[in-house]
């Protein structure tokens, strides 16, 4: 959002609340992030559509370190242990 607004674009962030795919279905973390980002963008497009020159951009973050995937922590203790 910060990058796009810094070059003059108006940005509205709308959470998609889709159920993200699990890592067991994919061998590459980058592929998992790509598929989840596409699911999010499609959900927002389906819910809101486009008007004029609108653009829907989906994004997802996957943290992969030393062969392990890290996901959003569910509790503060989980975040601290990461």
PDB file of C-alpha atoms in Angstrom:
ATOM      1  CA  UNK A   1       0.000   0.000   0.000  1.00  0.00           C
ATOM      2  CA  UNK A   2       2.759   2.391   0.969  1.00  0.00           C
ATOM      3  CA  UNK A   3       4.643   1.870  -2.293  1.00  0.00           C
ATOM      4  CA  UNK A   4       1.565   2.380  -4.467  1.00  0.00           C
ATOM      5  CA  UNK A   5       0.419   5.509  -2.616  1.00  0.00           C
ATOM      6  CA  UNK A   6       3.945   6.946  -2.793  1.00  0.00           C
ATOM      7  CA  UNK A   7       3.694   6.957  -6.605  1.00  0.00           C
ATOM      8  CA  UNK A   8       0.284   8.594  -6.630  1.00  0.00           C
ATOM      9  CA  UNK A   9      -2.220   5.736  -6.613  1.00  0.00           C
ATOM     10  CA  UNK A  10      -5.293   5.703  -4.403  1.00  0.00           C
ATOM     11  CA  UNK A  11      -5.374   2.393  -2.527  1.00  0.00           C
ATOM     12  CA  UNK A  12      -8.234   0.768  -0.654  1.00  0.00           C
ATOM     13  CA  UNK A  13      -7.387  -2.341   1.369  1.00  0.00           C
ATOM     14  CA  UNK A  14     -10.207  -4.882   1.622  1.00  0.00           C
ATOM     15  CA  UNK A  15      -9.509  -8.117   3.533  1.00  0.00           C
ATOM     16  CA  UNK A  16     -10.798 -11.121   1.596  1.00  0.00           C
ATOM     17  CA  UNK A  17     -11.213 -13.513   4.543  1.00  0.00           C
ATOM     18  CA  UNK A  18     -10.677 -16.557   2.310  1.00  0.00           C
ATOM     19  CA  UNK A  19      -9.495 -19.866   3.718  1.00  0.00           C
ATOM     20  CA  UNK A  20      -5.871 -20.151   2.659  1.00  0.00           C
ATOM     21  CA  UNK A  21      -4.471 -23.363   1.208  1.00  0.00           C
ATOM     22  CA  UNK A  22      -2.276 -25.478   3.454  1.00  0.00           C
ATOM     23  CA  UNK A  23       1.405 -26.095   2.666  1.00  0.00           C
ATOM     24  CA  UNK A  24       1.009 -29.852   2.303  1.00  0.00           C
ATOM     25  CA  UNK A  25      -0.658 -29.318  -1.065  1.00  0.00           C
ATOM     26  CA  UNK A  26       2.356 -27.499  -2.540  1.00  0.00           C
ATOM     27  CA  UNK A  27       6.045 -28.255  -2.746  1.00  0.00           C
ATOM     28  CA  UNK A  28       7.201 -24.653  -3.169  1.00  0.00           C
ATOM     29  CA  UNK A  29       6.441 -21.855  -0.676  1.00  0.00           C
ATOM     30  CA  UNK A  30       6.386 -19.293  -3.508  1.00  0.00           C
ATOM     31  CA  UNK A  31       3.680 -21.311  -5.288  1.00  0.00           C
ATOM     32  CA  UNK A  32       1.630 -21.444  -2.074  1.00  0.00           C
ATOM     33  CA  UNK A  33       1.846 -17.642  -1.732  1.00  0.00           C
ATOM     34  CA  UNK A  34       0.906 -17.182  -5.402  1.00  0.00           C
ATOM     35  CA  UNK A  35      -2.164 -19.403  -5.172  1.00  0.00           C
ATOM     36  CA  UNK A  36      -3.355 -17.803  -1.930  1.00  0.00           C
ATOM     37  CA  UNK A  37      -2.901 -14.301  -3.396  1.00  0.00           C
ATOM     38  CA  UNK A  38      -4.923 -15.308  -6.469  1.00  0.00           C
ATOM     39  CA  UNK A  39      -7.711 -16.717  -4.288  1.00  0.00           C
ATOM     40  CA  UNK A  40      -7.859 -13.453  -2.334  1.00  0.00           C
ATOM     41  CA  UNK A  41      -7.953 -11.283  -5.467  1.00  0.00           C
ATOM     42  CA  UNK A  42     -10.647 -13.432  -7.095  1.00  0.00           C
ATOM     43  CA  UNK A  43     -12.782 -13.245  -3.937  1.00  0.00           C
ATOM     44  CA  UNK A  44     -12.634  -9.443  -3.828  1.00  0.00           C
ATOM     45  CA  UNK A  45     -13.327  -9.205  -7.563  1.00  0.00           C
ATOM     46  CA  UNK A  46     -16.323 -11.537  -7.204  1.00  0.00           C
ATOM     47  CA  UNK A  47     -17.649  -9.557  -4.223  1.00  0.00           C
ATOM     48  CA  UNK A  48     -17.057  -6.025  -5.551  1.00  0.00           C
ATOM     49  CA  UNK A  49     -16.251  -6.183  -9.279  1.00  0.00           C
ATOM     50  CA  UNK A  50     -14.398  -3.368 -11.005  1.00  0.00           C
ATOM     51  CA  UNK A  51     -15.335   0.170 -11.943  1.00  0.00           C
ATOM     52  CA  UNK A  52     -13.489   2.230 -14.522  1.00  0.00           C
ATOM     53  CA  UNK A  53      -9.754   1.793 -14.149  1.00  0.00           C
ATOM     54  CA  UNK A  54      -9.917  -0.124 -10.845  1.00  0.00           C
ATOM     55  CA  UNK A  55      -7.444  -2.930 -10.265  1.00  0.00           C
ATOM     56  CA  UNK A  56      -7.615  -5.780  -7.772  1.00  0.00           C
ATOM     57  CA  UNK A  57      -4.242  -6.826  -6.379  1.00  0.00           C
ATOM     58  CA  UNK A  58      -4.026  -9.898  -4.157  1.00  0.00           C
ATOM     59  CA  UNK A  59      -1.100 -10.494  -1.828  1.00  0.00           C
ATOM     60  CA  UNK A  60       0.032 -13.222   0.539  1.00  0.00           C
ATOM     61  CA  UNK A  61       3.065 -13.677   2.739  1.00  0.00           C
ATOM     62  CA  UNK A  62       4.804 -16.980   3.333  1.00  0.00           C
ATOM     63  CA  UNK A  63       7.821 -17.114   5.620  1.00  0.00           C
ATOM     64  CA  UNK A  64      10.135 -20.023   4.765  1.00  0.00           C
ATOM     65  CA  UNK A  65      13.329 -20.482   6.761  1.00  0.00           C
ATOM     66  CA  UNK A  66      15.623 -23.505   6.926  1.00  0.00           C
ATOM     67  CA  UNK A  67      13.043 -25.738   5.251  1.00  0.00           C
ATOM     68  CA  UNK A  68      10.255 -24.730   7.635  1.00  0.00           C
ATOM     69  CA  UNK A  69       7.132 -22.675   6.882  1.00  0.00           C
ATOM     70  CA  UNK A  70       5.980 -20.146   9.463  1.00  0.00           C
ATOM     71  CA  UNK A  71       2.351 -19.054   9.511  1.00  0.00           C
ATOM     72  CA  UNK A  72       0.436 -16.314  11.266  1.00  0.00           C
ATOM     73  CA  UNK A  73       0.626 -17.045  14.970  1.00  0.00           C
ATOM     74  CA  UNK A  74      -2.685 -17.820  16.641  1.00  0.00           C
ATOM     75  CA  UNK A  75      -1.597 -16.592  20.082  1.00  0.00           C
ATOM     76  CA  UNK A  76       0.995 -14.239  21.533  1.00  0.00           C
ATOM     77  CA  UNK A  77       2.972 -17.215  22.854  1.00  0.00           C
ATOM     78  CA  UNK A  78       3.155 -18.657  19.337  1.00  0.00           C
ATOM     79  CA  UNK A  79       4.499 -15.340  18.036  1.00  0.00           C
ATOM     80  CA  UNK A  80       7.157 -15.188  20.758  1.00  0.00           C
ATOM     81  CA  UNK A  81       8.330 -18.733  20.061  1.00  0.00           C
ATOM     82  CA  UNK A  82       8.761 -17.941  16.376  1.00  0.00           C
TER      83      UNK A  82
END
